[in-house]
Coordinates of C-alpha atoms in Angstrom, one line a residue:
Chain B
M1 CA -0.1 0.0 0.0
T2 CA 1.1 3.5 -1.0
V3 CA -0.7 6.6 0.1
S4 CA -0.5 9.2 -2.4
V5 CA 0.8 12.3 -1.2
P6 CA -0.3 15.3 -3.5
P7 CA 2.6 16.8 -4.8
A8 CA 4.7 20.1 -3.6
E9 CA 2.9 22.5 -6.3
Q10 CA -0.6 21.4 -5.2
R11 CA -0.3 22.0 -1.5
R12 CA -2.0 24.8 -0.3
G13 CA -1.8 26.2 3.4
G14 CA -3.0 29.3 5.0
I15 CA -1.6 31.1 8.2
F16 CA -5.2 30.1 9.8
K17 CA -4.7 26.4 9.1
D18 CA -1.0 26.1 10.6
T19 CA -2.2 28.3 13.6
W20 CA -5.0 25.9 14.4
V21 CA -2.4 23.1 14.1
V22 CA -0.5 24.4 16.7
A23 CA -2.9 26.0 18.8
R24 CA -4.4 22.3 18.8
R25 CA -1.0 20.7 19.9
G26 CA -0.5 23.4 22.7
L27 CA -4.0 22.4 24.1
K28 CA -2.7 18.8 23.8
H29 CA 0.0 19.9 25.7
M30 CA -1.9 21.7 28.8
I31 CA -4.4 18.5 29.2
R32 CA -1.1 16.2 29.2
Q33 CA 0.3 18.3 31.9
P34 CA -1.8 18.9 34.5
E35 CA 0.9 19.4 36.9
A36 CA 1.6 22.7 34.8
L37 CA -1.7 24.1 35.1
S38 CA -1.0 24.8 38.7
D39 CA -0.1 28.6 38.3
V40 CA -4.1 29.2 36.9
T41 CA -5.8 26.9 39.1
I42 CA -4.8 26.3 42.5
Q43 CA -2.5 29.5 42.8
P44 CA -5.3 31.8 42.2
I45 CA -7.6 30.0 44.0
M46 CA -5.0 30.2 47.5
F47 CA -4.7 34.2 46.8
V48 CA -8.6 34.1 47.0
L49 CA -8.8 32.2 50.1
L50 CA -5.5 34.1 51.1
F51 CA -6.9 37.6 50.9
A52 CA -10.3 36.7 51.7
Y53 CA -9.9 35.4 55.1
V54 CA -6.3 36.3 56.0
F55 CA -5.3 39.9 54.9
G56 CA -9.0 41.0 54.1
G57 CA -9.9 41.9 57.8
A58 CA -7.1 44.4 57.9
I59 CA -7.8 46.0 54.8
A60 CA -10.9 48.4 54.6
V61 CA -12.3 49.4 51.6
Q62 CA -14.5 52.4 50.6
G63 CA -17.8 51.8 49.9
S64 CA -17.7 47.8 49.7
N65 CA -16.5 45.1 51.3
Y66 CA -13.0 43.4 51.0
R67 CA -14.2 40.3 49.2
E68 CA -16.4 42.1 46.4
F69 CA -13.3 44.4 46.2
L70 CA -10.3 41.5 46.2
M71 CA -12.0 39.7 43.0
G72 CA -11.1 42.2 40.3
G73 CA -7.8 42.6 41.2
I74 CA -7.3 38.9 41.1
F75 CA -8.7 38.6 38.1
A76 CA -6.1 41.0 36.8
Q77 CA -3.4 39.4 38.4
T78 CA -4.2 35.6 37.4
I79 CA -4.5 37.0 33.5
V80 CA -1.2 38.7 33.9
F81 CA 0.3 35.9 35.4
G82 CA -1.7 32.8 33.4
A83 CA -1.0 34.8 30.1
F84 CA 3.1 34.3 30.8
N85 CA 3.1 30.8 30.1
V86 CA 3.2 31.2 26.5
A87 CA 6.5 32.8 27.2
I88 CA 7.7 29.4 29.2
A89 CA 5.6 27.2 26.4
L90 CA 8.0 29.1 23.4
A91 CA 11.3 28.6 25.4
Y92 CA 10.7 25.1 25.9
D93 CA 9.9 24.5 22.4
R94 CA 13.3 26.2 21.5
A95 CA 15.3 24.2 24.0
N96 CA 13.9 21.0 22.7
G97 CA 13.8 21.5 19.2
A98 CA 10.2 21.6 18.5
I99 CA 10.9 25.3 17.0
D100 CA 13.7 23.8 14.3
R101 CA 11.2 21.0 13.4
F102 CA 8.8 24.0 12.6
R103 CA 10.6 26.1 10.9
S104 CA 11.9 23.3 8.5
L105 CA 8.3 22.6 7.4
P106 CA 6.3 24.7 4.9
M107 CA 4.4 26.6 7.3
A108 CA 3.0 30.3 7.0
R109 CA 5.2 32.9 8.7
G110 CA 4.0 33.9 12.4
S111 CA 1.7 30.9 12.6
V112 CA 3.9 29.2 15.4
L113 CA 3.3 32.2 17.6
A114 CA 0.2 33.2 16.4
G115 CA -1.0 29.3 17.7
H116 CA 0.7 29.3 21.1
A117 CA -1.3 32.7 21.7
L118 CA -4.2 30.9 20.2
A119 CA -4.0 28.0 22.7
S120 CA -2.8 30.4 25.4
L121 CA -6.0 32.2 24.9
V122 CA -8.5 29.4 24.9
R123 CA -6.2 27.8 28.3
S124 CA -7.4 31.2 29.9
V125 CA -11.2 29.9 30.2
L126 CA -9.9 27.7 32.9
P127 CA -8.7 29.8 35.5
I128 CA -11.2 33.0 34.7
T129 CA -14.0 30.3 35.4
L130 CA -12.4 29.1 38.5
M131 CA -11.8 32.1 40.0
S132 CA -15.3 33.3 39.3
L133 CA -16.6 30.2 41.2
C134 CA -14.2 30.8 43.9
G135 CA -15.3 34.3 44.0
L136 CA -19.0 33.5 44.3
I137 CA -18.5 31.0 47.2
V138 CA -16.8 33.7 49.0
G139 CA -19.2 36.4 48.8
W140 CA -18.0 38.3 45.5
R141 CA -21.2 39.0 43.2
I142 CA -22.1 40.0 39.8
R143 CA -24.1 43.3 40.7
D144 CA -24.8 45.3 37.7
G145 CA -26.7 43.1 35.0
V146 CA -25.9 41.1 32.2
V147 CA -24.7 43.6 29.9
D148 CA -21.9 45.0 31.8
A149 CA -20.6 41.4 33.2
V150 CA -20.4 40.1 29.6
S151 CA -18.6 43.5 29.0
A152 CA -16.0 42.6 32.1
Y153 CA -15.7 39.1 31.0
A154 CA -14.8 40.3 27.1
L155 CA -12.5 42.7 28.9
M156 CA -10.9 40.2 30.6
F157 CA -10.3 37.9 27.8
L158 CA -9.3 41.0 25.4
F159 CA -6.5 42.0 28.4
T160 CA -5.6 38.2 28.5
F161 CA -4.9 38.5 24.6
A162 CA -2.7 41.4 25.0
I163 CA -0.8 39.9 27.8
I164 CA -0.1 37.0 25.5
W165 CA 1.9 38.9 23.3
V166 CA 3.9 40.6 26.2
G167 CA 4.7 36.7 26.9
V168 CA 5.1 35.5 23.4
L169 CA 7.9 38.9 23.0
M170 CA 9.4 37.5 26.5
G171 CA 9.5 34.2 25.1
S172 CA 11.5 35.4 22.0
L173 CA 13.6 37.1 23.7
L174 CA 14.7 35.5 27.2
P175 CA 17.0 32.6 26.2
S176 CA 15.5 29.8 28.4
P177 CA 12.6 28.5 30.7
E178 CA 14.3 29.7 33.6
A179 CA 15.1 33.0 32.5
V180 CA 11.3 33.5 31.6
Q181 CA 10.7 32.7 34.8
G182 CA 13.0 34.5 36.7
F183 CA 12.0 37.7 34.6
A184 CA 8.4 36.8 35.4
F185 CA 9.4 36.7 39.3
A186 CA 11.8 40.0 38.7
I187 CA 9.8 42.4 36.8
I188 CA 6.0 41.2 36.6
F189 CA 5.4 39.9 39.9
P190 CA 6.0 43.4 41.7
I191 CA 3.9 45.0 38.7
T192 CA 1.1 43.2 39.5
F193 CA 1.3 44.4 43.5
V194 CA 2.0 47.7 42.8
A195 CA -1.3 49.0 41.9
S196 CA -5.3 48.5 43.2
T197 CA -4.7 44.6 42.8
F198 CA -5.3 44.1 46.8
V199 CA -5.6 47.6 48.3
P200 CA -7.3 50.8 47.3
L201 CA -4.8 53.1 45.6
N202 CA -5.4 55.9 48.4
T203 CA -3.7 53.7 51.1
L204 CA -0.3 54.0 48.8
P205 CA 2.0 56.2 49.6
G206 CA 2.3 59.3 47.3
P207 CA 4.7 58.4 44.4
L208 CA 4.1 55.0 44.8
Q209 CA 0.3 55.9 44.3
T210 CA 0.9 58.2 41.2
V211 CA 3.0 54.7 39.5
A212 CA -0.2 52.4 40.8
A213 CA -2.9 54.7 38.9
W214 CA -1.0 54.6 35.5
N215 CA -0.3 50.9 36.2
P216 CA -2.6 49.1 34.1
V217 CA -3.0 46.5 36.3
T218 CA -5.0 48.9 38.3
S219 CA -7.0 49.9 35.7
M220 CA -7.6 46.5 34.8
S221 CA -8.9 45.5 38.7
D222 CA -10.6 48.8 38.7
A223 CA -12.5 48.6 35.4
L224 CA -13.7 45.2 36.2
R225 CA -15.0 46.2 39.7
E226 CA -16.7 48.8 38.1
L227 CA -18.3 46.4 35.4
F228 CA -19.3 43.7 38.1
G229 CA -20.7 46.6 40.5
N230 CA -18.2 45.8 43.0
R231 CA -17.6 49.6 44.0
R232 CA -20.6 51.3 44.0
G233 CA -19.8 53.5 46.6
F234 CA -16.5 54.3 45.2
V235 CA -16.0 58.2 44.0
P236 CA -12.8 59.1 42.7
E237 CA -11.7 62.4 43.7
P238 CA -12.3 65.2 40.6
N239 CA -8.6 66.0 40.4
A240 CA -7.5 62.1 40.8
D241 CA -5.2 60.5 37.7
W242 CA -7.1 60.1 34.1
P243 CA -6.8 56.4 34.5
V244 CA -8.6 56.6 37.8
R245 CA -11.4 58.3 36.3
H246 CA -11.7 56.1 33.2
P247 CA -10.5 52.7 34.1
V248 CA -12.5 50.8 31.4
A249 CA -11.1 53.0 28.5
Y250 CA -7.5 53.4 30.1
T251 CA -7.5 49.6 30.0
F252 CA -8.5 49.5 26.4
I253 CA -6.2 51.9 25.1
W254 CA -3.3 49.5 26.9
I255 CA -4.7 46.2 25.1
V256 CA -4.6 48.1 21.9
G257 CA -1.1 49.4 22.6
I258 CA 0.0 46.6 23.5
I259 CA -1.3 44.4 20.5
V260 CA -0.2 47.0 18.3
V261 CA 3.7 46.9 19.6
C262 CA 4.1 43.4 21.0
A263 CA 2.8 41.2 17.8
P264 CA 4.9 42.6 15.0
L265 CA 7.8 42.9 17.6
A266 CA 7.4 39.2 18.7
V267 CA 7.1 37.8 15.3
R268 CA 10.1 39.7 14.3
Q269 CA 12.2 39.3 17.5
Y270 CA 11.4 35.5 17.1
S271 CA 12.7 34.8 14.0
R272 CA 16.1 36.8 15.0
T273 CA 16.6 34.7 17.8
I274 CA 16.2 31.1 16.5
D275 CA 18.3 31.9 13.6
D276 CA 21.3 31.6 15.6
Chain D
M1 CA 25.6 20.3 -13.7
A2 CA 23.3 22.1 -11.1
S3 CA 20.1 20.5 -12.7
N4 CA 21.1 17.3 -12.0
A5 CA 22.7 17.7 -8.4
A6 CA 19.8 17.3 -5.8
I7 CA 21.9 19.4 -3.1
D8 CA 24.6 22.0 -4.6
A9 CA 26.7 24.1 -2.1
S10 CA 28.7 26.8 -3.1
G11 CA 31.1 28.7 -0.9
L12 CA 29.3 28.6 2.1
V13 CA 30.5 30.9 4.8
K14 CA 28.8 31.4 8.3
R15 CA 30.2 32.8 11.3
Y16 CA 29.0 33.5 14.7
G17 CA 30.6 36.1 16.7
E18 CA 34.1 35.2 16.5
T19 CA 33.8 31.8 15.3
V20 CA 34.2 30.8 11.8
A21 CA 31.8 27.9 11.8
L22 CA 32.3 27.5 7.7
S23 CA 34.8 28.6 5.9
G24 CA 34.0 28.7 2.4
V25 CA 32.1 24.9 1.8
S26 CA 31.2 23.6 -1.6
F27 CA 30.0 20.2 -2.7
D28 CA 27.1 19.1 -4.6
V29 CA 25.1 15.8 -4.1
P30 CA 23.8 14.0 -7.3
R31 CA 20.2 13.0 -7.2
G32 CA 19.1 9.7 -5.8
T33 CA 22.7 9.2 -4.2
V34 CA 23.7 9.4 -0.6
C35 CA 26.3 11.8 0.6
S36 CA 27.8 12.1 3.9
L37 CA 29.6 14.6 5.3
L38 CA 31.9 13.2 8.1
G39 CA 34.0 15.2 10.9
P40 CA 34.2 15.6 14.4
N41 CA 32.1 18.0 16.8
G42 CA 32.4 21.5 15.6
A43 CA 33.5 20.7 12.2
G44 CA 30.8 22.7 11.0
K45 CA 28.5 19.8 9.7
S46 CA 25.6 21.0 11.3
T47 CA 25.6 24.3 10.3
A48 CA 25.8 23.2 6.6
V49 CA 22.7 21.3 7.4
R50 CA 21.1 24.5 8.8
I51 CA 22.1 26.7 5.8
L52 CA 20.7 23.9 3.3
T53 CA 17.4 23.3 5.5
T54 CA 16.7 27.1 5.4
L55 CA 17.2 27.0 9.5
T56 CA 19.7 29.8 9.0
E57 CA 21.4 31.9 6.4
A58 CA 25.0 31.7 5.1
D59 CA 27.0 35.0 5.2
E60 CA 28.7 33.9 1.9
G61 CA 27.9 31.5 -0.7
T62 CA 25.1 30.3 -2.1
A63 CA 22.9 27.0 -2.4
T64 CA 20.4 25.0 -3.9
V65 CA 18.2 22.2 -2.7
A66 CA 16.0 20.7 -5.6
G67 CA 17.1 23.1 -7.7
L68 CA 15.7 25.7 -5.5
D69 CA 17.8 28.5 -4.1
V70 CA 17.7 28.2 -0.3
A71 CA 17.9 31.7 0.3
T72 CA 15.5 33.2 -2.0
R73 CA 12.9 30.1 -2.2
A74 CA 12.8 28.7 1.2
A75 CA 9.4 28.2 1.4
E76 CA 9.2 26.1 -1.4
V77 CA 12.3 24.4 -0.6
R78 CA 10.9 23.4 2.9
S79 CA 7.9 21.7 1.1
R80 CA 10.5 19.0 -0.4
I81 CA 12.8 18.4 2.2
G82 CA 12.8 16.1 5.6
L83 CA 15.0 17.2 8.2
A84 CA 15.8 14.8 11.1
S85 CA 18.4 16.3 14.0
Q86 CA 19.1 16.2 17.3
D87 CA 18.2 20.1 17.1
A88 CA 14.4 19.3 15.4
T89 CA 13.0 16.8 17.3
V90 CA 9.4 15.0 17.3
D91 CA 7.3 16.2 20.1
G92 CA 7.0 14.2 23.2
L93 CA 4.0 15.1 24.5
L94 CA 2.3 13.8 21.6
T95 CA 1.7 10.3 20.3
G96 CA 3.7 9.1 17.1
R97 CA 0.8 9.3 15.3
E98 CA -0.2 12.4 16.3
N99 CA 3.5 13.6 15.6
L100 CA 3.1 12.5 12.0
I101 CA -0.5 13.6 11.6
M102 CA 0.7 17.0 12.5
I103 CA 3.9 17.3 10.2
G104 CA 1.6 16.2 7.4
E105 CA -0.9 18.9 8.2
L106 CA 1.8 21.4 8.5
H107 CA 2.8 20.3 5.0
H108 CA -0.5 20.9 3.8
I109 CA -1.3 17.1 2.4
G110 CA -4.7 17.4 4.2
R111 CA -5.5 15.5 7.1
R112 CA -7.1 12.8 5.7
V113 CA -4.0 11.8 3.6
A114 CA -1.7 12.9 6.5
T115 CA -3.8 10.3 8.8
E116 CA -3.3 7.4 6.1
R117 CA 0.2 8.1 5.6
A118 CA 0.7 8.3 9.5
A119 CA -0.2 4.8 9.6
E120 CA 1.4 3.6 6.6
L121 CA 4.8 5.0 8.2
L122 CA 3.9 3.5 11.3
E123 CA 4.4 0.3 9.7
Q124 CA 7.1 0.5 8.0
F125 CA 9.5 1.7 10.8
S126 CA 7.9 -1.0 12.9
L127 CA 6.0 1.4 15.3
V128 CA 2.3 0.2 14.9
D129 CA 2.1 -0.8 18.6
A130 CA 3.7 2.4 19.6
G131 CA 2.1 4.5 17.7
D132 CA -0.8 5.8 20.2
R133 CA 2.2 6.1 22.9
L134 CA 3.2 9.6 23.8
I135 CA 7.0 9.9 22.3
K136 CA 8.5 10.4 25.9
T137 CA 7.8 6.8 26.7
Y138 CA 9.7 5.4 23.7
S139 CA 13.3 4.5 24.0
G140 CA 15.8 6.5 22.2
G141 CA 16.0 4.1 19.3
M142 CA 12.0 4.1 18.9
R143 CA 12.4 8.0 18.9
R144 CA 15.0 8.2 16.4
R145 CA 13.0 6.0 14.3
L146 CA 9.9 8.1 14.4
D147 CA 11.9 11.4 14.0
L148 CA 13.0 9.6 10.7
A149 CA 9.4 8.5 9.7
A150 CA 8.5 12.0 10.1
T151 CA 11.0 13.4 7.7
L152 CA 9.5 11.2 5.3
V153 CA 5.7 12.0 5.6
A154 CA 5.4 14.5 2.5
H155 CA 7.7 12.5 0.3
P156 CA 10.8 14.8 0.2
E157 CA 13.3 15.0 -2.5
V158 CA 15.8 15.4 -0.4
L159 CA 16.7 14.0 3.1
F160 CA 18.9 15.7 5.8
L161 CA 20.0 13.4 8.8
D162 CA 21.7 15.1 11.3
E163 CA 24.2 12.6 13.2
P164 CA 21.0 10.4 13.1
T165 CA 22.6 7.6 15.2
T166 CA 24.6 9.6 17.7
G167 CA 23.4 8.7 21.2
L168 CA 22.3 5.3 20.2
D169 CA 23.1 2.0 21.7
P170 CA 25.0 -0.1 18.9
R171 CA 21.6 -2.6 18.9
A172 CA 19.6 0.7 18.3
R173 CA 22.2 1.8 15.5
N174 CA 21.9 -1.3 13.7
E175 CA 18.4 -1.3 13.5
L176 CA 18.2 2.1 12.2
W177 CA 20.8 1.3 9.6
D178 CA 18.4 -1.3 8.6
V179 CA 15.8 1.4 8.3
L180 CA 18.4 3.8 6.5
D181 CA 19.1 1.3 4.0
I182 CA 15.2 1.0 3.0
L183 CA 15.5 4.5 2.0
V184 CA 18.7 4.4 0.3
D185 CA 17.2 1.4 -1.6
E186 CA 13.8 3.6 -2.4
G187 CA 16.6 5.9 -4.2
A188 CA 16.0 8.8 -2.1
T189 CA 18.8 11.5 -2.0
I190 CA 20.2 12.0 1.4
L191 CA 22.7 14.0 3.2
L192 CA 23.6 12.3 6.5
T193 CA 26.1 13.8 8.6
T194 CA 28.2 11.8 11.1
Q195 CA 31.6 11.6 13.2
Y196 CA 31.9 7.8 12.3
L197 CA 33.7 6.7 9.2
E198 CA 32.3 3.5 9.7
E199 CA 28.8 4.9 9.3
A200 CA 29.6 7.0 6.0
E201 CA 30.6 3.9 4.6
R202 CA 28.0 1.7 5.7
L203 CA 25.4 4.4 4.1
A204 CA 26.9 6.7 1.8
D205 CA 28.1 6.8 -2.0
D206 CA 30.3 9.7 -1.4
I207 CA 32.4 11.2 1.8
V208 CA 32.9 14.9 2.1
V209 CA 35.4 15.1 5.2
I210 CA 35.0 18.4 6.8
D211 CA 37.3 19.8 9.3
H212 CA 37.3 23.5 10.8
G213 CA 34.6 24.6 8.6
R214 CA 36.8 23.1 5.4
V215 CA 36.1 20.3 3.0
I216 CA 39.3 18.6 3.5
A217 CA 38.6 15.2 1.4
R218 CA 36.0 13.9 -0.9
G219 CA 35.4 10.3 -2.1
D220 CA 34.0 6.9 -1.5
S221 CA 34.8 5.2 1.2
R222 CA 37.7 2.9 -0.7
S223 CA 39.7 6.2 -1.6
L224 CA 39.8 7.6 1.6
K225 CA 40.9 4.8 3.2
R226 CA 43.6 4.6 0.3
Q227 CA 44.7 8.1 1.3
V228 CA 45.0 6.9 4.9
G229 CA 46.7 3.5 3.6
G230 CA 44.2 0.9 3.9
D231 CA 43.6 -1.7 6.6
Q232 CA 45.9 -1.9 9.5
V233 CA 47.2 -5.1 10.7
F234 CA 47.8 -5.2 14.3
A235 CA 49.6 -7.7 16.9
T236 CA 49.1 -7.1 20.7
V237 CA 52.3 -8.8 22.6
V238 CA 52.2 -10.6 25.8
D239 CA 56.1 -9.7 26.8
P240 CA 56.7 -6.0 26.3
A241 CA 60.1 -7.0 25.7
T242 CA 59.2 -8.7 22.5
L243 CA 58.1 -5.3 21.0
G244 CA 61.2 -4.9 18.5
R245 CA 61.1 -8.2 17.2
V246 CA 57.4 -7.9 16.5
S247 CA 57.7 -4.7 15.1
E248 CA 60.1 -5.8 12.3
L249 CA 57.7 -8.9 11.4
V250 CA 55.0 -6.5 11.6
G251 CA 57.1 -4.5 9.1
R252 CA 57.9 -7.0 6.7
T253 CA 54.4 -8.7 6.3
A254 CA 52.3 -5.2 6.1
G255 CA 55.5 -3.9 3.9
A256 CA 54.8 -0.5 5.8
E257 CA 56.8 1.2 8.5
P258 CA 54.9 0.4 11.8
E259 CA 54.1 2.1 14.8
I260 CA 54.9 0.8 18.2
D261 CA 52.4 1.7 21.1
E262 CA 54.1 0.3 24.1
G263 CA 51.2 1.7 26.5
A264 CA 48.9 -1.0 24.7
R265 CA 51.8 -3.4 24.0
Q266 CA 50.8 -2.8 20.2
V267 CA 52.6 -2.7 16.9
R268 CA 50.7 -1.9 14.0
A269 CA 51.2 -0.9 10.2
A270 CA 49.2 -0.1 7.5
T271 CA 48.7 -2.7 4.6
A272 CA 47.4 -3.1 1.5
V273 CA 47.3 -7.1 1.4
G274 CA 44.0 -7.1 3.5
P275 CA 43.6 -10.6 5.7
R276 CA 46.7 -12.3 4.2
A277 CA 48.4 -10.2 6.4
I278 CA 47.2 -11.7 9.4
A279 CA 47.8 -15.3 8.3
E280 CA 51.4 -14.1 7.0
L281 CA 52.0 -12.6 10.4
A282 CA 50.7 -15.4 12.4
T283 CA 52.9 -17.9 10.4
A284 CA 56.1 -15.4 11.2
L285 CA 55.4 -15.1 14.8
A286 CA 54.8 -18.5 15.3
E287 CA 58.1 -19.7 13.6
A288 CA 59.9 -16.7 15.6
G289 CA 58.3 -18.5 18.8
I290 CA 56.6 -15.2 20.2
E291 CA 53.6 -15.6 22.0
V292 CA 50.9 -12.8 21.3
E293 CA 48.0 -12.1 23.0
D294 CA 46.1 -10.6 19.8
I295 CA 46.5 -10.1 16.3
G296 CA 44.2 -8.7 13.7
L297 CA 42.7 -6.2 11.0
R298 CA 41.5 -3.1 11.7
Q299 CA 39.6 -0.6 9.5
P300 CA 41.2 2.8 9.5
T301 CA 39.1 5.4 12.0
L302 CA 37.7 8.8 11.4
D303 CA 41.0 9.8 13.7
D304 CA 43.2 7.7 11.3
V305 CA 41.9 9.7 8.0
F306 CA 42.3 13.5 10.2
M307 CA 45.7 12.3 11.1
T308 CA 46.5 11.7 7.8
L309 CA 45.0 14.6 6.1
T310 CA 45.6 17.2 8.8
G311 CA 48.2 16.0 10.6
H312 CA 46.1 16.3 13.7
H313 CA 43.7 14.2 15.6
A314 CA 40.0 14.6 15.0
E315 CA 39.8 16.4 18.4
E316 CA 36.6 18.3 19.5
V317 CA 36.5 21.7 18.8
E318 CA 35.4 24.1 21.3
E319 CA 31.4 23.5 22.5
G320 CA 29.2 25.4 20.9
A321 CA 31.3 25.9 17.5
D322 CA 29.1 23.4 15.5
E323 CA 25.7 25.1 17.1

C-alpha cells in the first residue's frame, strides 16, 4: 500500500490552518501536563482564600466590602501571570527542538507564535471560570446586570490576549525557560502588586500612588470592579489621575497599544532569535 | 550540472561572532545518491545542514536544494525536504501518530492523507504498537525511528539526517541503519552527517570530510582509506620486551613502516594485502616463537583519516562552534 501524497506544487496552506494545528498541539500539551496548570488553578484560588480570609480583615475599602473589592484585582493578576505561560511554552519549544522542526516545514510565517497565543487564550478560560466560582463562594457577586457582566468578561479576554503577546515577546527574547521564570518573578510579580490589585490606591504612599494609578493592572482591576458593580460607593476624587477616573477606557488603550506594539515585535524578534 | 544535483553548495561561509563555523564549503550531491558529511564535533557539519534546510542563512556563498535557492525560495525548499536532527525532534507530549499527522498537516497534504500516511509510516518503521503512545515513553532508538518517519511524511525529494545515530546504543544503531538502507534502496537523495567513518562507509556513496569549516577530502570510502593507507594489521604482545622483534615482523608482512604503542603493548602498520597479512604475520610469529595476545586487522577510523589528512587528531572543537 502506498498513500498518494499530493505533490509539493499542489499543496495549499494558510496561516489560519497552520495556526490551528499549532494551537491544537498546545492544548494537548496542557491536558497532558495537568501539573503545569497549577499556576492558573490552585494558585489563584489560594490567593482568593488568603486575601479573603487572612489579610482581608485588615484592609478597609471605601463603599464596598473587601471580598467584593478583591475579585477584580485577582482576576487581573491571574490573567497577567497565566498569560505568561506562553513565554515558558515557547522557551521550552526552543530548548527541545520543536521550533527547528516547525521551521523546517513549509508553514505560514507567524503561525507558530499565533498558534501558541491561541492555545493560551483558550486555556485562560479555565482560570477565569475557576476564579469566578471561587469568588461566588466567598461572597463576591455580579451586581450590574448582564450587559456589564458580559463586557467585563470580554474585557478580561481582550486583556488576556494582549498580555499573551507580551509573553510571546518575552519568550522570543529570553534564552531559556529559567530566564522567563526569573523575569516573571523579578519584574511581573511586583508590577501586579504596585497597583490596586489587593489594596485601594489611596492607601499607597504618594509617589507610589501615582505609579500605581497609571499601572494597567490597576485600571484592569478597577474596570472589572466597575463593570461587575463591586465599587458602587466609590467616587474618584475630581483631581485624580485620568486612568483612575476612566479605568475601562484606559485599559482598552493599553490592550490596543500592547497588541499593536508587541505582536509585530515578537514576530520579528522570534525569527531573529532562532536564526542562531 | 546544477540541474542534476539535488544539493549544490558553493562557497558557504557562516560566522557566529568570532567563531567561523564554515569558511567556504562547496560540494554537490547528485540526485538519488547518499552523501555523508564526515567530521568531528564542531567541524561545521550541522551548520551546513542548517543552511541547506533554510534554518539559518549563510553569510556568503549560495546553495540550491532540489534546484531551488535556499535563500530566496526557502518556503518551496521546505516543502521538498525532510530534516531529522537532534535539534529538530518530534514532540514528546504527542503520540507517534499525532506527531506524524501534525507534520503532514503542516506540509498541507490534508488531514485525511496525513492520517493514512501516518499509519503507513508507523508500519514501515515497526512502530504500529507504539503509535498511540506518547513519545516521551519511547526508547532512544524508537524515538529516532519516529524522527526519521517524520521526515518522510510528505515524500521529500531530499533528506537531511544530522547525526542520526549519535547517542544510540549499538543495537539501536544497527536497527536504524537497516531502516536507512530501506530509504537508500528506494532511491532517496540523502545528506547525512556523522562522526563515524564506519557509518559513512555503510550508508553513503560519497563522503565529504569536513574539518574546521573546510572540506578537506572527498571520495568514496575506499579512496579515503587508500589515502590513509588502507587497513591496519596489528599484534598485541604478551611480553613488552618482544615489541622490537614483533615490530620487524609486522613491518615485513604489512610492507609499511610499523608504529609501536608501548602502553597498549601493540604494534600496527597499514597494509594493502588485507586478511592475508594476518595469516603471514601469524606464521612469522609462530616461527619466531613469540607469544601474542591478539593479532588482527582493523579498519582506519575517522581519527586515522584526520591524522593523515591534517596531521592532527579529530579532536573536539570547543562546545558551541557547531551550534
